[in-house]
CSV table of C-alpha atoms and ligand atoms in Angstrom, one decimal:
chain,number,residue,atom,x,y,z
A,1,MET,CA,168.5,132.6,121.5
A,2,VAL,CA,169.9,131.0,118.2
A,3,ASP,CA,170.4,133.5,115.4
A,4,TYR,CA,169.7,131.3,112.5
A,5,ALA,CA,170.0,134.2,109.9
A,6,LYS,CA,173.6,134.6,111.2
A,7,MET,CA,174.3,131.1,110.8
A,8,ASN,CA,173.1,131.2,107.4
A,9,GLN,CA,175.3,134.1,106.5
A,10,LEU,CA,178.3,132.6,108.2
A,11,LEU,CA,177.7,129.2,106.2
A,12,PHE,CA,177.6,131.2,103.0
A,13,GLU,CA,180.9,132.8,103.9
A,14,GLY,CA,182.5,129.5,104.8
A,15,LYS,CA,183.4,130.2,108.3
A,16,HIS,CA,183.2,126.6,109.2
A,17,LYS,CA,184.6,127.0,112.6
A,18,ILE,CA,182.0,129.5,113.8
A,19,VAL,CA,179.3,127.6,112.0
A,20,LYS,CA,180.3,124.4,114.1
A,21,GLN,CA,180.4,126.4,117.4
A,22,MET,CA,177.0,128.0,116.7
A,23,ILE,CA,175.4,124.5,116.1
A,24,GLU,CA,177.1,123.2,119.3
A,25,ASP,CA,175.7,126.3,121.1
A,26,ALA,CA,172.2,125.7,119.7
A,27,LEU,CA,172.2,121.9,120.6
A,28,ALA,CA,173.3,122.8,124.2
A,29,ASP,CA,170.6,125.3,124.3
A,30,GLY,CA,168.1,122.6,123.4
A,31,ARG,CA,167.2,123.4,119.9
A,32,PRO,CA,166.0,120.3,118.0
A,33,VAL,CA,168.3,118.8,115.7
A,34,LYS,CA,165.9,118.9,112.8
A,35,GLU,CA,165.4,122.7,113.5
A,36,VAL,CA,169.1,123.3,113.4
A,37,LEU,CA,169.6,121.2,110.4
A,38,ASP,CA,166.8,122.8,108.3
A,39,ASP,CA,166.8,126.5,109.5
A,40,GLY,CA,170.6,126.7,110.2
A,41,LEU,CA,172.3,124.7,107.4
A,42,ILE,CA,169.7,123.8,104.8
A,43,ALA,CA,168.5,127.2,104.7
A,44,GLY,CA,172.0,128.7,104.2
A,45,MET,CA,172.7,126.3,101.5
A,46,ARG,CA,169.7,127.3,99.7
A,47,VAL,CA,170.9,130.9,99.5
A,48,VAL,CA,174.0,129.7,98.0
A,49,GLY,CA,172.1,127.7,95.6
A,50,GLU,CA,170.3,130.9,94.6
A,51,ASP,CA,173.4,133.1,94.3
A,52,PHE,CA,175.2,130.3,92.3
A,53,LYS,CA,172.4,130.1,89.9
A,54,HIS,CA,172.3,133.9,89.3
A,55,ASN,CA,176.3,134.0,88.9
A,56,ARG,CA,176.7,136.0,91.9
A,57,ILE,CA,179.1,133.4,93.4
A,58,PHE,CA,181.1,130.8,91.6
A,59,VAL,CA,182.5,127.3,92.2
A,60,PRO,CA,185.2,128.3,94.7
A,61,GLU,CA,182.7,130.2,97.1
A,62,VAL,CA,180.3,127.3,96.7
A,63,LEU,CA,183.1,124.8,97.7
A,64,ILE,CA,183.9,127.0,100.8
A,65,ALA,CA,180.3,126.9,101.8
A,66,ALA,CA,179.9,123.3,101.2
A,67,ARG,CA,182.9,122.7,103.5
A,68,ALA,CA,181.1,124.6,106.4
A,69,MET,CA,177.8,122.8,105.5
A,70,LYS,CA,179.8,119.3,105.8
A,71,ALA,CA,181.3,120.5,109.0
A,72,GLY,CA,178.1,121.4,110.5
A,73,MET,CA,176.6,117.9,109.5
A,74,GLU,CA,179.4,116.2,111.3
A,75,ILE,CA,178.4,117.9,114.6
A,76,LEU,CA,174.7,116.6,113.8
A,77,ARG,CA,175.8,113.3,112.7
A,78,PRO,CA,175.9,111.5,115.9
A,79,LEU,CA,172.2,112.8,116.6
A,80,LEU,CA,171.0,112.0,113.2
A,81,THR,CA,172.4,108.5,113.1
A,82,GLU,CA,171.2,107.6,116.7
A,83,ARG,CA,168.9,104.9,116.3
A,84,GLU,CA,165.2,105.9,117.1
A,85,GLU,CA,164.0,102.6,116.4
A,86,ASP,CA,164.9,98.9,116.8
A,87,HIS,CA,167.7,97.8,114.5
A,88,ILE,CA,166.2,97.0,110.9
A,89,SER,CA,167.7,94.0,109.3
A,90,GLU,CA,167.7,95.7,105.8
A,91,THR,CA,170.4,97.3,103.9
A,92,ILE,CA,170.4,100.3,101.8
A,93,VAL,CA,173.2,100.8,99.0
A,94,MET,CA,173.3,104.6,98.3
A,95,GLY,CA,175.2,106.4,95.9
A,96,THR,CA,175.4,109.7,93.8
A,97,VAL,CA,175.3,108.7,90.0
A,98,LYS,CA,178.2,108.5,87.5
A,99,GLY,CA,179.6,112.0,86.6
A,100,ASP,CA,178.1,113.8,89.6
A,101,LEU,CA,180.1,115.0,92.5
A,102,HIS,CA,177.3,116.4,94.9
A,103,ASP,CA,177.1,114.3,98.2
A,104,ILE,CA,175.6,116.5,100.8
A,105,GLY,CA,171.9,115.6,100.2
A,106,LYS,CA,172.8,111.8,99.8
A,107,ASN,CA,174.8,112.0,103.0
A,108,LEU,CA,172.0,113.5,104.9
A,109,VAL,CA,169.6,110.7,103.4
A,110,GLY,CA,172.1,108.1,104.6
A,111,MET,CA,172.3,109.5,108.1
A,112,MET,CA,168.6,109.7,108.7
A,113,SER,CA,168.1,106.3,107.4
A,114,GLU,CA,170.9,105.2,109.7
A,115,GLY,CA,168.9,106.9,112.4
A,116,ALA,CA,165.8,105.0,111.4
A,117,GLY,CA,167.7,101.6,111.8
A,118,TYR,CA,168.8,100.9,108.4
A,119,THR,CA,172.3,99.6,107.6
A,120,ILE,CA,173.8,102.0,104.9
A,121,VAL,CA,176.4,101.2,102.4
A,122,ASP,CA,177.6,104.3,100.8
A,123,LEU,CA,179.2,104.2,97.5
A,124,GLY,CA,180.1,107.8,97.4
A,125,THR,CA,179.9,110.0,94.4
A,126,ASP,CA,180.4,109.2,90.5
A,127,THR,CA,178.9,105.6,90.9
A,128,SER,CA,178.5,103.5,87.9
A,129,GLU,CA,175.9,100.8,87.2
A,130,GLU,CA,178.4,98.1,87.7
A,131,GLU,CA,179.3,99.5,91.0
A,132,PHE,CA,175.7,99.9,92.1
A,133,ILE,CA,174.9,96.2,91.1
A,134,ALA,CA,178.0,94.6,92.6
A,135,ALA,CA,177.2,96.4,95.9
A,136,VAL,CA,173.6,95.3,95.9
A,137,LYS,CA,174.4,91.8,95.4
A,138,GLU,CA,177.4,91.7,97.8
A,139,HIS,CA,175.3,93.3,100.6
A,140,LYS,CA,172.1,91.6,99.7
A,141,ALA,CA,170.6,95.2,99.8
A,142,ALA,CA,166.8,95.6,99.9
A,143,ILE,CA,167.1,99.2,98.5
A,144,LEU,CA,169.2,100.7,96.0
A,145,GLY,CA,169.1,104.6,96.6
A,146,MET,CA,170.3,107.0,93.8
A,147,SER,CA,170.9,110.7,94.0
A,148,ALA,CA,171.6,113.1,91.2
A,149,LEU,CA,172.0,116.9,91.4
A,150,LEU,CA,172.4,117.7,87.8
A,151,THR,CA,170.0,117.6,84.9
A,152,THR,CA,172.9,116.2,82.8
A,153,THR,CA,173.5,113.2,85.3
A,154,MET,CA,170.0,112.4,86.4
A,155,ILE,CA,169.8,110.7,82.8
A,156,TYR,CA,172.2,108.1,84.0
A,157,MET,CA,169.5,107.0,86.4
A,158,PRO,CA,167.3,105.0,83.7
A,159,LYS,CA,170.6,103.3,82.7
A,160,VAL,CA,171.0,101.9,86.2
A,161,VAL,CA,167.3,101.0,86.5
A,162,GLN,CA,167.6,99.0,83.2
A,163,ALA,CA,171.0,97.3,84.2
A,164,VAL,CA,169.5,96.3,87.7
A,165,ARG,CA,166.2,94.9,86.0
A,166,GLN,CA,168.5,93.1,83.3
A,167,ALA,CA,170.6,91.5,86.0
A,168,GLY,CA,167.6,90.1,87.7
A,169,VAL,CA,168.4,91.4,91.1
A,170,ASP,CA,165.7,91.6,93.7
A,171,VAL,CA,165.9,95.1,94.9
A,172,LYS,CA,163.7,98.2,95.0
A,173,ILE,CA,165.0,101.4,93.5
A,174,ALA,CA,164.7,104.8,94.9
A,175,VAL,CA,165.8,108.0,93.4
A,176,GLY,CA,166.0,111.7,94.5
A,177,GLY,CA,168.0,114.8,94.2
A,178,ALA,CA,167.0,118.4,93.3
A,179,PRO,CA,166.2,118.0,89.5
A,180,VAL,CA,164.5,114.5,90.1
A,181,THR,CA,160.6,114.4,90.1
A,182,PRO,CA,158.1,111.9,90.9
A,183,GLU,CA,157.1,111.7,87.0
A,184,PHE,CA,160.6,111.2,86.1
A,185,ALA,CA,161.1,108.4,88.9
A,186,GLU,CA,157.9,106.7,87.4
A,187,GLU,CA,158.9,107.4,83.8
A,188,ILE,CA,162.4,105.4,84.0
A,189,GLY,CA,160.8,102.7,86.2
A,190,ALA,CA,162.2,103.3,89.6
A,191,ASP,CA,160.0,102.1,92.3
A,192,GLY,CA,159.9,105.3,94.3
A,193,TYR,CA,160.9,108.8,94.6
A,194,ALA,CA,161.4,111.1,97.8
A,195,ALA,CA,162.0,115.0,97.9
A,196,ASP,CA,164.1,115.2,101.1
A,197,ALA,CA,165.7,113.0,103.6
A,198,ALA,CA,162.8,112.6,106.0
A,199,SER,CA,160.4,111.5,103.1
A,200,ALA,CA,163.1,109.1,101.8
A,201,VAL,CA,163.1,107.1,105.2
A,202,THR,CA,159.2,106.8,104.9
A,203,LEU,CA,159.6,105.6,101.4
A,204,PHE,CA,162.2,103.3,102.3
A,205,LYS,CA,160.0,101.6,105.0
A,206,LYS,CA,157.2,101.5,102.5
A,207,LEU,CA,159.4,99.8,99.8
A,208,CYS,CA,160.7,97.3,102.4
A,209,ALA,CA,157.3,96.3,103.2
A,210,ALA,CA,156.2,95.9,99.5
A,211,ARG,CA,159.3,93.8,99.0
A,212,GLU,CA,158.6,91.7,101.9
A,213,SER,CA,155.0,90.9,101.1
A,214,ALA,CA,155.9,90.1,97.5
A,215,ARG,CA,158.5,87.6,98.8
A,216,ALA,CA,155.9,86.1,101.1
A,217,ASP,CA,153.5,85.4,98.1
B,1,B1M,CO1,176.7,122.2,92.1
B,1,B1M,N1,175.1,122.6,91.0
B,1,B1M,N2,177.9,122.2,90.5
B,1,B1M,N3,178.0,122.2,93.3
B,1,B1M,N4,175.6,122.9,93.5
B,1,B1M,C1,173.6,122.8,91.6
B,1,B1M,C2,173.2,121.4,91.7
B,1,B1M,C3,173.0,123.8,90.8
B,1,B1M,C4,171.5,123.5,91.0
B,1,B1M,C5,173.4,125.1,91.1
B,1,B1M,C6,172.8,126.0,90.4
B,1,B1M,O1,172.9,126.4,89.3
B,1,B1M,N5,171.5,126.7,91.1
B,1,B1M,C7,173.5,123.4,89.5
B,1,B1M,C8,172.7,122.4,88.6
B,1,B1M,C9,172.1,122.9,87.5
B,1,B1M,C10,171.3,121.8,86.7
B,1,B1M,O2,171.8,120.8,86.5
B,1,B1M,N6,170.2,122.2,86.2
B,1,B1M,C11,174.9,122.9,89.7
B,1,B1M,C12,176.2,123.0,88.7
B,1,B1M,C13,175.9,123.6,87.5
B,1,B1M,C14,177.3,122.5,89.0
B,1,B1M,C15,178.7,122.4,88.2
B,1,B1M,C16,178.3,122.0,86.8
B,1,B1M,C17,179.2,123.7,88.3
B,1,B1M,C18,180.5,124.0,87.3
B,1,B1M,O3,181.4,123.4,87.5
B,1,B1M,N7,180.3,124.9,86.4
B,1,B1M,C19,179.4,121.5,89.1
B,1,B1M,C20,179.2,119.9,88.6
B,1,B1M,C21,180.3,119.1,89.4
B,1,B1M,C22,179.9,117.6,89.1
B,1,B1M,O4,179.1,117.1,89.9
B,1,B1M,N8,180.3,116.9,88.2
B,1,B1M,C23,179.1,121.7,90.5
B,1,B1M,C24,179.8,121.7,91.6
B,1,B1M,C25,179.4,121.8,92.9
B,1,B1M,C26,180.5,121.8,94.2
B,1,B1M,C27,181.4,120.8,94.0
B,1,B1M,C28,181.1,123.2,94.0
B,1,B1M,C29,179.4,121.6,95.3
B,1,B1M,C30,179.0,120.1,95.7
B,1,B1M,C31,179.9,119.9,97.1
B,1,B1M,C32,179.4,118.5,97.5
B,1,B1M,O5,178.2,118.2,97.4
B,1,B1M,N9,180.4,118.0,98.2
B,1,B1M,C33,178.0,122.2,94.6
B,1,B1M,C34,176.9,122.7,95.4
B,1,B1M,C35,177.2,122.7,96.9
B,1,B1M,C36,175.6,123.0,94.6
B,1,B1M,C37,174.6,123.6,95.5
B,1,B1M,C38,174.8,125.0,95.7
B,1,B1M,C39,173.8,122.9,96.8
B,1,B1M,C40,173.7,121.4,96.7
B,1,B1M,C41,173.5,121.0,98.0
B,1,B1M,O6,174.1,120.4,98.8
B,1,B1M,N10,172.1,121.3,98.6
B,1,B1M,C42,173.3,123.3,94.2
B,1,B1M,C43,172.1,124.2,94.3
B,1,B1M,C44,170.9,123.7,94.7
B,1,B1M,O7,170.8,122.4,94.8
B,1,B1M,N11,169.9,124.4,94.6
B,1,B1M,C45,174.2,122.9,93.0
B,1,B1M,C46,171.8,120.9,100.0
B,1,B1M,C47,171.2,119.5,100.1
B,1,B1M,C48,170.9,119.1,101.6
B,1,B1M,O8,170.2,119.3,99.3
B,1,B1M,O9,171.6,118.0,97.6
B,1,B1M,O10,168.9,118.7,97.2
B,1,B1M,P1,170.0,118.2,98.1
B,1,B1M,O11,169.6,117.1,98.9
B,1,B1M,C49,168.3,116.9,99.5
B,1,B1M,C50,167.1,116.4,98.4
B,1,B1M,O12,167.4,116.8,96.9
B,1,B1M,C51,166.8,114.9,98.8
B,1,B1M,O13,167.2,114.9,100.1
B,1,B1M,C52,168.3,115.8,100.4
B,1,B1M,C53,168.1,116.1,101.7
B,1,B1M,O14,167.1,116.7,102.0
B,1,B1M,N12,167.8,113.8,98.1
B,1,B1M,C54,167.3,112.7,98.0
B,1,B1M,C55,169.1,114.0,97.4
B,1,B1M,N13,169.3,112.8,97.0
B,1,B1M,C56,168.5,112.0,97.3
B,1,B1M,C57,168.3,110.5,97.2
B,1,B1M,C58,167.1,109.9,97.7
B,1,B1M,C59,166.1,110.7,98.1
B,1,B1M,C60,166.2,112.1,98.4
B,1,B1M,O15,166.7,108.5,97.5
B,1,B1M,C61,167.7,107.7,97.2
């Protein structure tokens, strides 16, 4: 029986080796990967976020917990990126926007999209409008995916949207991240918003289909 409450606590404490071991044990026990991700890792990170918000813990503790989260995600990576469906020809360029160093959520979106058959070009964190546009052009990407975790960096998203539109690049723009809302996405002229990694994959499929049909017209 997997003790997810214990896994959450160990993640909180940054015990990355034990977290990894518990994940391996849970998978060996036949627990579904989504359950391990949601109940074991994401739930643990939620507690970290709450305590961080209320100044019960500080950046060093959050960094240690993030390291445990990433160690756990590396165990899940091969399962999340295993292609469930036939290879899709489209490419998605993904990045966390300029000034923002949060990458855990973006990485999860990337892994699940890869699992759905997309090719992911990951630009990492602190990505400028120029870097986004250059990568979209170079890889002929169908989708540009932006992530932001800070209210101070999400305001960079409209700059990227404007720059992409001005450059006349044929790409759909998707946005996400904790402070981003569907209303904000609409207001800045993005093509879509997703709240989590699973809905991001659904959104990407919808956007690719819309792009295809617009091209066929
Ligand atoms: Co920071 N941080 N952090 N942090 N951090 C938050 C975001 C914060 C909400 C914490 C809090 O106060 N409760 C707060 C922001 C407040 C605000 O702006 N309103 C905050 C702050 C203030 C800061 C610093 C400014 C702290 C400081 O230095 N004083 C600083 C900023 C550094 C910078 O970026 N310039 C900072 C630093 C850090 C660490 C480096 C220590 C670390 C990041 C490590 C890393 O990512 N490598 C960190 C962490 C870990 C967090 C929290 C605790 C957890 C974020 C996370 O990984 N969640 C976070 C608290 C929180 O979010 N409640 C917090 C797990 C992840 C799976 O979820 O990222 O939401 P999430 O991704 C989801 C969805 O949002 C969505 O799908 C993902 C998967 O389901 N999604 C997309 C994300 N991107 C998407 C893109 C899409 C679609 C969906 O389409 C393209």
